[in-house]
Short mmCIF file of N, CA and C in Angstrom, two decimals:
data_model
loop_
_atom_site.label_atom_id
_atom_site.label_comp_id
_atom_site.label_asym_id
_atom_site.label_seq_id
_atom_site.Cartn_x
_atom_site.Cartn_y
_atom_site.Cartn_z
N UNK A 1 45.69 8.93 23.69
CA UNK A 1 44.47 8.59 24.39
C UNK A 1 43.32 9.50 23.92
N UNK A 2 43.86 10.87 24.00
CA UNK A 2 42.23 11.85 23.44
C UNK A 2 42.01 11.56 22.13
N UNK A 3 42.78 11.49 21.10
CA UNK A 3 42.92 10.73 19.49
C UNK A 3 42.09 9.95 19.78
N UNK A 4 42.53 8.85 20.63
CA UNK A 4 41.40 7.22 20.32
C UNK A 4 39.75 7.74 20.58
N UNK A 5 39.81 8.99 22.28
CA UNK A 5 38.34 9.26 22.64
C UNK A 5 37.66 9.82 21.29
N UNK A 6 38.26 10.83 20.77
CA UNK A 6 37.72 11.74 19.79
C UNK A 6 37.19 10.54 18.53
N UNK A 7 38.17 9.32 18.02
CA UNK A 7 37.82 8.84 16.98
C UNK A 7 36.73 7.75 17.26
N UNK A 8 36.37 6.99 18.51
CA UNK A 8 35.24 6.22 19.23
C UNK A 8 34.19 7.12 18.70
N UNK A 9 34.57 8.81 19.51
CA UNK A 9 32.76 8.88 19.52
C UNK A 9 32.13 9.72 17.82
N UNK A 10 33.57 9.72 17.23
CA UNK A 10 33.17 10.42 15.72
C UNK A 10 32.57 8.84 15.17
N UNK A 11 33.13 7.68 15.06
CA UNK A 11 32.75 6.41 14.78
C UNK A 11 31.09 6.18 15.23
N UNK A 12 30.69 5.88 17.02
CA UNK A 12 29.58 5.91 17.43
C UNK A 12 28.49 7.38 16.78
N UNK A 13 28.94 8.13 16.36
CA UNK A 13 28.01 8.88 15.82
C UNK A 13 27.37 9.14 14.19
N UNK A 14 28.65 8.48 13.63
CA UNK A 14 28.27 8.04 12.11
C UNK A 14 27.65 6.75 12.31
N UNK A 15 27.65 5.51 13.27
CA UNK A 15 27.22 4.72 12.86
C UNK A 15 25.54 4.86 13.34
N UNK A 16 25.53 5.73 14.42
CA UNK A 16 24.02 6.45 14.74
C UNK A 16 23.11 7.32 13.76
N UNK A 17 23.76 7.92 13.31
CA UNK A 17 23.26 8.74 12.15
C UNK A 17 22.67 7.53 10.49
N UNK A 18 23.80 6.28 10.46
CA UNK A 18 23.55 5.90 9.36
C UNK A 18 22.51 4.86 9.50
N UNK A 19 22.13 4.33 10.85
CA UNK A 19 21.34 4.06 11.54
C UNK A 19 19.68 4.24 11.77
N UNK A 20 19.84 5.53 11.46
CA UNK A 20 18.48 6.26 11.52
C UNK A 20 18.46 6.97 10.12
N UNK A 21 18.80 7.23 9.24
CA UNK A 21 18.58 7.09 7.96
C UNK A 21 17.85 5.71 7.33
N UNK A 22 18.65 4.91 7.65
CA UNK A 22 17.79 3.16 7.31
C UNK A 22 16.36 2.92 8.04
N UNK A 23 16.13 3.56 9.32
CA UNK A 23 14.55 3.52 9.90
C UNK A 23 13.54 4.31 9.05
N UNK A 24 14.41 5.66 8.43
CA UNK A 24 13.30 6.53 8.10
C UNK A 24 13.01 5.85 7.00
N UNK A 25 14.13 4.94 6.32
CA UNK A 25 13.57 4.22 4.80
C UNK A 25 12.59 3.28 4.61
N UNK A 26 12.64 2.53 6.09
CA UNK A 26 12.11 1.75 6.39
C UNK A 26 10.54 2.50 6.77
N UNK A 27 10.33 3.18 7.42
CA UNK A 27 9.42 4.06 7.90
C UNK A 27 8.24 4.03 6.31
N UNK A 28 8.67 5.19 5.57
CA UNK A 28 8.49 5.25 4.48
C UNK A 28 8.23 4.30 3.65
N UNK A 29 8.79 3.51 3.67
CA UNK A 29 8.39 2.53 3.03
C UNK A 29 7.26 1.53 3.23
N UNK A 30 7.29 1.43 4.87
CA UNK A 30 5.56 0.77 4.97
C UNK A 30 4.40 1.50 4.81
N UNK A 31 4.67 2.79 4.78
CA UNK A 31 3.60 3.87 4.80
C UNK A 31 2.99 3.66 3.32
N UNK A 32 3.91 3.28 2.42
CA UNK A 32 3.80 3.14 0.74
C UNK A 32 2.51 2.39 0.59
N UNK A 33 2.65 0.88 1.88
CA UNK A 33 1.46 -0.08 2.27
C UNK A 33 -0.16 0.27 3.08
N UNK A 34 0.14 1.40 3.27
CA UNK A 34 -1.19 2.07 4.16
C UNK A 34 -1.68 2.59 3.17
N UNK A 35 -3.22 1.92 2.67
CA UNK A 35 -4.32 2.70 1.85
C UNK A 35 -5.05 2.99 2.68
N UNK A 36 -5.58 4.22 3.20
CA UNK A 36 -6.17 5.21 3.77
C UNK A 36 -7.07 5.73 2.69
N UNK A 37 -8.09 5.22 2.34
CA UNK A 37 -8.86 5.75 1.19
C UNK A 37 -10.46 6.32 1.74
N UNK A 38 -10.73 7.64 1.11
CA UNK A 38 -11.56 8.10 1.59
C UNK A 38 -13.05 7.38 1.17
N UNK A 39 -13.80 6.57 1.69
CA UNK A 39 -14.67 6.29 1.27
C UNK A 39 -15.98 6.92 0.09
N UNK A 40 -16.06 7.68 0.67
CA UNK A 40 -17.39 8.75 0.79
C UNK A 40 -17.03 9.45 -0.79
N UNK A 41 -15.68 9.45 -0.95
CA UNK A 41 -15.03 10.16 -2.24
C UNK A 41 -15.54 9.38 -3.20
N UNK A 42 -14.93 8.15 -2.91
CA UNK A 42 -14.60 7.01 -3.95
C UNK A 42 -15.87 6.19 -4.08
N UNK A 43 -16.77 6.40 -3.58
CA UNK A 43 -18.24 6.01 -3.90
C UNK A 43 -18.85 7.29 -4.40
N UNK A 44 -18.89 8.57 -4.47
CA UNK A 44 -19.09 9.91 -5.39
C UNK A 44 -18.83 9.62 -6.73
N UNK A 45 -17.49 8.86 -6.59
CA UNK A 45 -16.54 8.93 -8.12
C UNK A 45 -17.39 8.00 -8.54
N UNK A 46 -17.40 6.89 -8.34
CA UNK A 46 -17.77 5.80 -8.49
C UNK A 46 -19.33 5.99 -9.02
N UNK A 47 -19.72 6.69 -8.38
CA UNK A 47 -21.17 6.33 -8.60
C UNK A 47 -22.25 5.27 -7.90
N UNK A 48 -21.95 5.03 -6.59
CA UNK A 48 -21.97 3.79 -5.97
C UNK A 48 -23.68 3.41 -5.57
N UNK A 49 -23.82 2.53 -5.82
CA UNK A 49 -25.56 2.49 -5.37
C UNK A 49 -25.41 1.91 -3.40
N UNK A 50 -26.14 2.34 -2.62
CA UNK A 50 -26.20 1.75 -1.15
C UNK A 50 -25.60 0.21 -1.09
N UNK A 51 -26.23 -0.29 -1.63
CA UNK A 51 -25.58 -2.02 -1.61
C UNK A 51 -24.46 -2.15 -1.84
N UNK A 52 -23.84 -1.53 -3.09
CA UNK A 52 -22.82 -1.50 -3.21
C UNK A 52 -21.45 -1.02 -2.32
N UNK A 53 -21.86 0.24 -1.73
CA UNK A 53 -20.99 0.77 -1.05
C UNK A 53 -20.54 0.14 0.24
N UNK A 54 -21.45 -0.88 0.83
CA UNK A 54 -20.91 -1.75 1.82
C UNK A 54 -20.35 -2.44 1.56
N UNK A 55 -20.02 -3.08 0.21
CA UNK A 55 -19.57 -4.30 -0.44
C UNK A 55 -18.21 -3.69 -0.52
N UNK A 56 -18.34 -2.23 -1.84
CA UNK A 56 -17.08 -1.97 -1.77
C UNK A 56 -16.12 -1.65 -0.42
N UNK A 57 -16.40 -1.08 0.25
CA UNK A 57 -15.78 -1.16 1.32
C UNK A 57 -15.34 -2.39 2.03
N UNK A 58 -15.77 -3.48 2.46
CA UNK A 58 -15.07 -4.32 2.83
C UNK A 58 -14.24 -4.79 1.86
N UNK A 59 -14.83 -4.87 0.60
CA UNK A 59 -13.31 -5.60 -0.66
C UNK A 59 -12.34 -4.73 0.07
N UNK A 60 -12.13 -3.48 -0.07
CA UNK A 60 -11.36 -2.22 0.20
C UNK A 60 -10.58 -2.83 1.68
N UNK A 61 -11.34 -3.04 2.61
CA UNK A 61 -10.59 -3.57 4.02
C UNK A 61 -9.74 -4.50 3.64
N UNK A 62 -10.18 -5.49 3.04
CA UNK A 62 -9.63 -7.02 3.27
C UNK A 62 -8.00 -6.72 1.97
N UNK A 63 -8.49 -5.77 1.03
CA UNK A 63 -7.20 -5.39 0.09
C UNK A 63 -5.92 -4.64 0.85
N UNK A 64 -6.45 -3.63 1.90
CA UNK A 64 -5.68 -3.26 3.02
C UNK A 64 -4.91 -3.61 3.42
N UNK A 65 -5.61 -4.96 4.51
CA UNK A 65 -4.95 -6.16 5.20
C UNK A 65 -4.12 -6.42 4.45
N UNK A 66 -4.36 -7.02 3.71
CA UNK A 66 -3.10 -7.89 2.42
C UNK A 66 -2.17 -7.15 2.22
N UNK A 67 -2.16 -5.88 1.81
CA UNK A 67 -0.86 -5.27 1.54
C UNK A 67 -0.18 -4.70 2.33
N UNK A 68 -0.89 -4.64 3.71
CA UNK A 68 -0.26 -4.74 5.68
C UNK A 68 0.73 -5.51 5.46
N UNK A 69 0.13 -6.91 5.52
CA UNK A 69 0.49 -8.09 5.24
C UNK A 69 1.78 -8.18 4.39
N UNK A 70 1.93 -7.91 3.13
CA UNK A 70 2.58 -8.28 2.54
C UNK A 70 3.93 -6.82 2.79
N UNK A 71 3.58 -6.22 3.08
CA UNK A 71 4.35 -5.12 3.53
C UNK A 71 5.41 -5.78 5.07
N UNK A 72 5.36 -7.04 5.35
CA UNK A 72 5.90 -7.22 6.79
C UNK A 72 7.48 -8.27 5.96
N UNK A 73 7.22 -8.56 4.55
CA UNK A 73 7.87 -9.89 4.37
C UNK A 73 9.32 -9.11 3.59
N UNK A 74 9.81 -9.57 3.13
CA UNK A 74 11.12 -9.17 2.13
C UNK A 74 10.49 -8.97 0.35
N UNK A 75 11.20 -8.48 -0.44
CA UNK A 75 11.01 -7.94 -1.31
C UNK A 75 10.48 -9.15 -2.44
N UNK A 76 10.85 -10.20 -2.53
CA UNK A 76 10.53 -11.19 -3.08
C UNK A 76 9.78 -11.75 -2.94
N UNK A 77 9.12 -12.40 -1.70
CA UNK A 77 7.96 -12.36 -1.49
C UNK A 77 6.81 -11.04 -1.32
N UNK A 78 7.68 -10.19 -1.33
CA UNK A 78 6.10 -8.94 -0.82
C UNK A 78 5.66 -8.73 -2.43
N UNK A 79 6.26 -8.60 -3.13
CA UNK A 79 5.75 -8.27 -4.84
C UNK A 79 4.88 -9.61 -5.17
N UNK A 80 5.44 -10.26 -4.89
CA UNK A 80 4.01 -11.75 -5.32
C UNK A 80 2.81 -11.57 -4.30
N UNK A 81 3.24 -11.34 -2.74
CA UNK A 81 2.31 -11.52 -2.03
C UNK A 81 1.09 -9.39 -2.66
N UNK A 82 1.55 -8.72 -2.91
CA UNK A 82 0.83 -7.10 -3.66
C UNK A 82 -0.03 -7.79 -4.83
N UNK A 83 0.95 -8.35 -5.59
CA UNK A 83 0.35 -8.62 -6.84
C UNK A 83 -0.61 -9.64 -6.63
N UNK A 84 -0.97 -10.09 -5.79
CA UNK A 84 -1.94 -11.89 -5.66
C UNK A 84 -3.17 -10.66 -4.96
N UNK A 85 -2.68 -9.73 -4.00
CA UNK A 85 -4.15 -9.30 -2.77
C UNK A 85 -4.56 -8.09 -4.53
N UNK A 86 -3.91 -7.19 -5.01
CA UNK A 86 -4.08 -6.82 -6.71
C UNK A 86 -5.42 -7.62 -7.23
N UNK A 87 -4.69 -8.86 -7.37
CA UNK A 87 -5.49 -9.56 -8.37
C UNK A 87 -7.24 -10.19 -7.45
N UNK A 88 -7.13 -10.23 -6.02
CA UNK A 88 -7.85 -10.68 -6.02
C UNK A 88 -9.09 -8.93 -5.30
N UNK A 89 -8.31 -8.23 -5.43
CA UNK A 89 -9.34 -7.20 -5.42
C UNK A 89 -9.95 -6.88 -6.26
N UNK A 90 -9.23 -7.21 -7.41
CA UNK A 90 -9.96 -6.63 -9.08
C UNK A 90 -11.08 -7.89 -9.39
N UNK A 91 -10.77 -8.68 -8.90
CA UNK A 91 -11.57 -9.99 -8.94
C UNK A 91 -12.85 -9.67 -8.45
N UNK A 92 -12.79 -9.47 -6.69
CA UNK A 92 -13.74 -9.38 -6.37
C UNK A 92 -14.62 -7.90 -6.63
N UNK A 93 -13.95 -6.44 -7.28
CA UNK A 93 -14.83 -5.60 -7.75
C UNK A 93 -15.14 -6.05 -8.82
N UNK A 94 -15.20 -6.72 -9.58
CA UNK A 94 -16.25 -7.01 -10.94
C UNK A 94 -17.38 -8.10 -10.88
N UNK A 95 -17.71 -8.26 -9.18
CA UNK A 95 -18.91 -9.28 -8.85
C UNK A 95 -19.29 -7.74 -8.35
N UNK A 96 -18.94 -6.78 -8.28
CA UNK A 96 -20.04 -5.38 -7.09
C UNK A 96 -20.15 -4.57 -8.58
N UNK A 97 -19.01 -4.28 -9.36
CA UNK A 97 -19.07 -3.08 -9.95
C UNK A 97 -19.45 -3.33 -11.35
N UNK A 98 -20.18 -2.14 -11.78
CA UNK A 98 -20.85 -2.52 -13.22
C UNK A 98 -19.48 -2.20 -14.31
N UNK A 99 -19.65 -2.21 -15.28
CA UNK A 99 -18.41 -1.60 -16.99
C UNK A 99 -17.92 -0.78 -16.39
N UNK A 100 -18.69 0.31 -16.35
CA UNK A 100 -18.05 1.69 -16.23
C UNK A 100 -17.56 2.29 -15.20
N UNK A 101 -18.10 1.93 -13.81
CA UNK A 101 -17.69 1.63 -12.35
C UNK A 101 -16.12 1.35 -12.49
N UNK A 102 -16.15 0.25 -13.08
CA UNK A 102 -14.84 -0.64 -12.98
C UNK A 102 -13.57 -0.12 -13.62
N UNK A 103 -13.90 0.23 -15.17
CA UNK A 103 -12.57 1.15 -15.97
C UNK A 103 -12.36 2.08 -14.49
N UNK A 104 -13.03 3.08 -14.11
CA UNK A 104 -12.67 4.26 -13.41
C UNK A 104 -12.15 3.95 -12.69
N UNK A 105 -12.78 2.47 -11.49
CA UNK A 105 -11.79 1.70 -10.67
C UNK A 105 -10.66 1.48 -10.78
N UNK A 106 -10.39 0.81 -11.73
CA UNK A 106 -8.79 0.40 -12.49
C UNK A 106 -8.28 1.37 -12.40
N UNK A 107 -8.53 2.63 -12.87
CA UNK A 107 -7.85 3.73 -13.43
C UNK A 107 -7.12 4.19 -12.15
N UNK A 108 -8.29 4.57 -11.37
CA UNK A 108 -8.08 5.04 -9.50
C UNK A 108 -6.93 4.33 -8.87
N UNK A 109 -7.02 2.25 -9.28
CA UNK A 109 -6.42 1.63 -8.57
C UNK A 109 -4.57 1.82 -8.96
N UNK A 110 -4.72 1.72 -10.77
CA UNK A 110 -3.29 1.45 -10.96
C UNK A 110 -2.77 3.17 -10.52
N UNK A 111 -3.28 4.23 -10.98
CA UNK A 111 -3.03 5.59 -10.61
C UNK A 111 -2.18 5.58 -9.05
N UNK A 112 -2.91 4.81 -8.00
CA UNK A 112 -2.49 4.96 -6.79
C UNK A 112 -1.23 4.37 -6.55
N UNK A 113 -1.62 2.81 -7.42
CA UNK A 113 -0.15 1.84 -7.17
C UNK A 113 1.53 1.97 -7.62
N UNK A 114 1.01 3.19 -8.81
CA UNK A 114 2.12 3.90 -9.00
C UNK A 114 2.45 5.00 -8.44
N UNK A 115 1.50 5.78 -8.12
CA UNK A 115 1.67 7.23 -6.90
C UNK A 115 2.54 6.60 -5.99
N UNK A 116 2.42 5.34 -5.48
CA UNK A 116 2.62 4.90 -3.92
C UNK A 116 4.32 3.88 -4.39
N UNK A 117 4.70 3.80 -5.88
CA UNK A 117 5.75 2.93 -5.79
C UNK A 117 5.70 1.31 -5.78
N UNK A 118 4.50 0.98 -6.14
CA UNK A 118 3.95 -0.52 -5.27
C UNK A 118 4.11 -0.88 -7.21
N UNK A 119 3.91 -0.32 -8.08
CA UNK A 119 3.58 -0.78 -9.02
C UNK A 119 5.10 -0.78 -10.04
N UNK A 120 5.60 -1.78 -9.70
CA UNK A 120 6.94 -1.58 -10.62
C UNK A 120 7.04 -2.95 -11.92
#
């Protein structure tokens, strides 16, 4: 009888432990999806004229959302759904941003997408 108690709660505690290892992966892993980007920086870098910087910033929101978004689905869809909100952010910075704006952009953007794991 104490055998069976002892091997229940060694069982209930590995399967608790292996349990919360898979949250923290999970954890981590949507965090990969949170761009938290400092504005104020990235219009410095940038070089941003007033007009612009309202513009860029909402592209910046709505690229957010999307990879919120695509951060909720499974792996097969979330890489199409990264790579589509990707494509249509680069889209819409080359109606705000001039040549040289834009290389640095790119540079900033893919730099991050691989910092963050998103870019495989």
């Amino acid at each position: 009888m104490k055998k069976m108690i002892l091997t229940m709660v060694a069982m209930l505690s590995m399967t608790t432990a292996f349990a919360e290892g898979e949250n923290v992966a999970n954890v981590s892993n949507l965090e990969a999806y949170e761009l938290n980007i400092n504005m104020n920086k990235l219009s410095d870098v940038l070089e941003l004229a007033d007009d612009q910087k309202e513009a860029v910033e909402n592209i910046h929101h709505t690229f957010a959302a999307e990879l919120i978004f695509a951060a909720q689905y499974g792996k097969n869809d979330r890489k199409a759904l990264v790579d589509r909100a990707v494509e249509n952010d680069v889209k819409w910075m080359r109606y705000v941003l001039n040549d040289k704006q834009m290389r640095t952009y790119l540079r900033l953007l893919n730099a991050t997408m691989k910092n963050r794991g998103l870019n495989k």
